[in-house]
């Protein structure tokens, strides 16, 4: 042991010296990453060099050479794995997730404990002490970890001031790390499996208890990481994935998988491969490989959790033994990790193309294990990767599935015999692909539900914040909710730096739009289909949220004072939806009730508009009996019944006869003459030319110009001007000064 202690101290000194000398390098991060990889490789070599004595016993006293109590032995192994992962990942995330460095004192503490109890620590893995390669590797790992953690502590010491607000998150991280790095044999050592021999089979209570974490753990991780940066989320998932891989490899040591007799234990079952593939995908951002696990592994792991294939002989399958936890923890990872990666935004939600690539990859995997299964049957190695060479799955489905295996193909190649079940194995593949497609549909439903809940929560939060901001504004201005830019609540519409994009798209439907419309004018809004006209109009009236910028209606902020702004708006949409079982009179009265219009005023306006639109004979008939043009008239009447200061019309003349078009134009002129704003979009250039005072033209989401119609007509026709602008001719828009222009300017 003296030699090992000397080795530990020497490696610790050399590691510390190497790291502190590293401070002289300009590219320190690169050097740190190289050293971290070397440290991780050393730890992995020591871990995989042989089976661990601690993993196969129920009593610490059964391990010769270990004198420490059970709790300390567990703490040494538990803490070493956790600290090794922290040190291995720290250089790669020290700039992206600075708070991760606050775990350095914990890492140093455990490696100091390993050095103090070095003989016990080595015996936990190798059993009775013998001088050899593995004790030397563990000794070097402890020494390397000591020097590395000391360097990391010095480097991260300044963070304790700047990142102390993250201490709560660090405590939560420590608890999470403790849970995900707990060895599979933890319960086996702390409790007696023979005393509490509860076997998890046939969806009994203990089986269900082991399934529940598959739902609880991902929800907990998702909630804890909500609001965190993307790299923080990737770090958390990568740490969890690597911890799960370390625990999975406890039965995948070199002596345990080497040789023909151990071929069946190779990690080629899909859920086993996921333990290796997911950390690689998170480390190197392998998108195509990730989507293979997303479509294939999740469904397979779900089936494995519900119909486990472990042995229940003796203590196997009981909830305390390490073999049971080894099985479930591996399948937890394969089941929810791909879904978490997508749900947390580390990888984008897949499309049909990714599904097709994944199925092609699955086909190659399927053919490979098909050949391996048939080949290793010659050696009686008990190989049945993906359960396609035995009746394990067919037996669960019934006699009809067993009969599919009656069709066989046997041939000899290179002196080896191959036996295939073409009908059964072909249907097996096709059904799995179809089930993967169905599960994808369920994933999408779940993601959309979560997005809906998040959107609803965000909207509620925004409503509360807007209400608070409005109350503060009212207190500041003595109860006046009007914006200072529109004193007295005069009819005005102001769009300031408005931008809109939908969902996660990087493409803006509208970008940086500035526009001011004054009371008393009819303003035309022109542009080709898809240019962004309806996007701006829907944001003005509050149908959809604003991405960036501000919109004011008569001084009311559309976002913060939505009710105040809507009370001043009358809106005629391009695609209206009326309550067609009501009569026109009932419907307009219903809208008047919403706007609290006094009865005398509504009756007077109703009578006037009924006469203007010549609906005297039909006003008391159900709207369902109306033509398209008559329904359009009802929509206009409903928009004007409360005499709005800002009347917005989106393609209002579509489907109207010439007489009705004339009546609508007269209503627009009359409404503007009373000092109100009339803002409408249209493709009818001749109508715009005759009734509008000013126009704006939008193209591909960019406001191209704001011009006076008379100024345009003094140079050219409006139609020619419009075609030039949407054709890409450069036009200098009216500059925005930051304040709405006054009338007459």
mmCIF file of C-alpha atoms in Angstrom, residues 45 60 159 182 207 253 301 331 393 481 489 522 539 549 570 621 628 643 650 706:
data_model
loop_
_atom_site.group_PDB
_atom_site.id
_atom_site.type_symbol
_atom_site.label_atom_id
_atom_site.label_comp_id
_atom_site.label_asym_id
_atom_site.label_seq_id
_atom_site.Cartn_x
_atom_site.Cartn_y
_atom_site.Cartn_z
ATOM 1 C CA UNK A 45 -9.810 2.220 -17.819
ATOM 2 C CA UNK A 60 -19.656 -5.245 3.304
ATOM 3 C CA UNK A 159 -17.238 32.600 -8.778
ATOM 4 C CA UNK A 182 -26.256 6.269 -6.999
ATOM 5 C CA UNK A 207 -43.582 -3.660 -10.764
ATOM 6 C CA UNK A 253 -16.604 -4.769 -17.871
ATOM 7 C CA UNK A 301 -37.923 0.829 -23.828
ATOM 8 C CA UNK A 331 -34.521 1.450 -19.779
ATOM 9 C CA UNK A 393 -42.261 -11.794 -28.257
ATOM 10 C CA UNK A 481 -54.879 55.427 -19.073
ATOM 11 C CA UNK A 489 -57.843 60.155 -26.375
ATOM 12 C CA UNK A 522 -58.982 57.309 -44.676
ATOM 13 C CA UNK A 539 -52.004 42.448 -34.024
ATOM 14 C CA UNK A 549 -42.464 46.856 -30.774
ATOM 15 C CA UNK A 570 -64.437 48.526 -34.914
ATOM 16 C CA UNK A 621 -84.535 37.028 -40.599
ATOM 17 C CA UNK A 628 -72.450 36.546 -48.694
ATOM 18 C CA UNK A 643 -69.159 54.427 -33.215
ATOM 19 C CA UNK A 650 -59.590 43.898 -43.927
ATOM 20 C CA UNK A 706 -46.104 55.831 -46.700
#
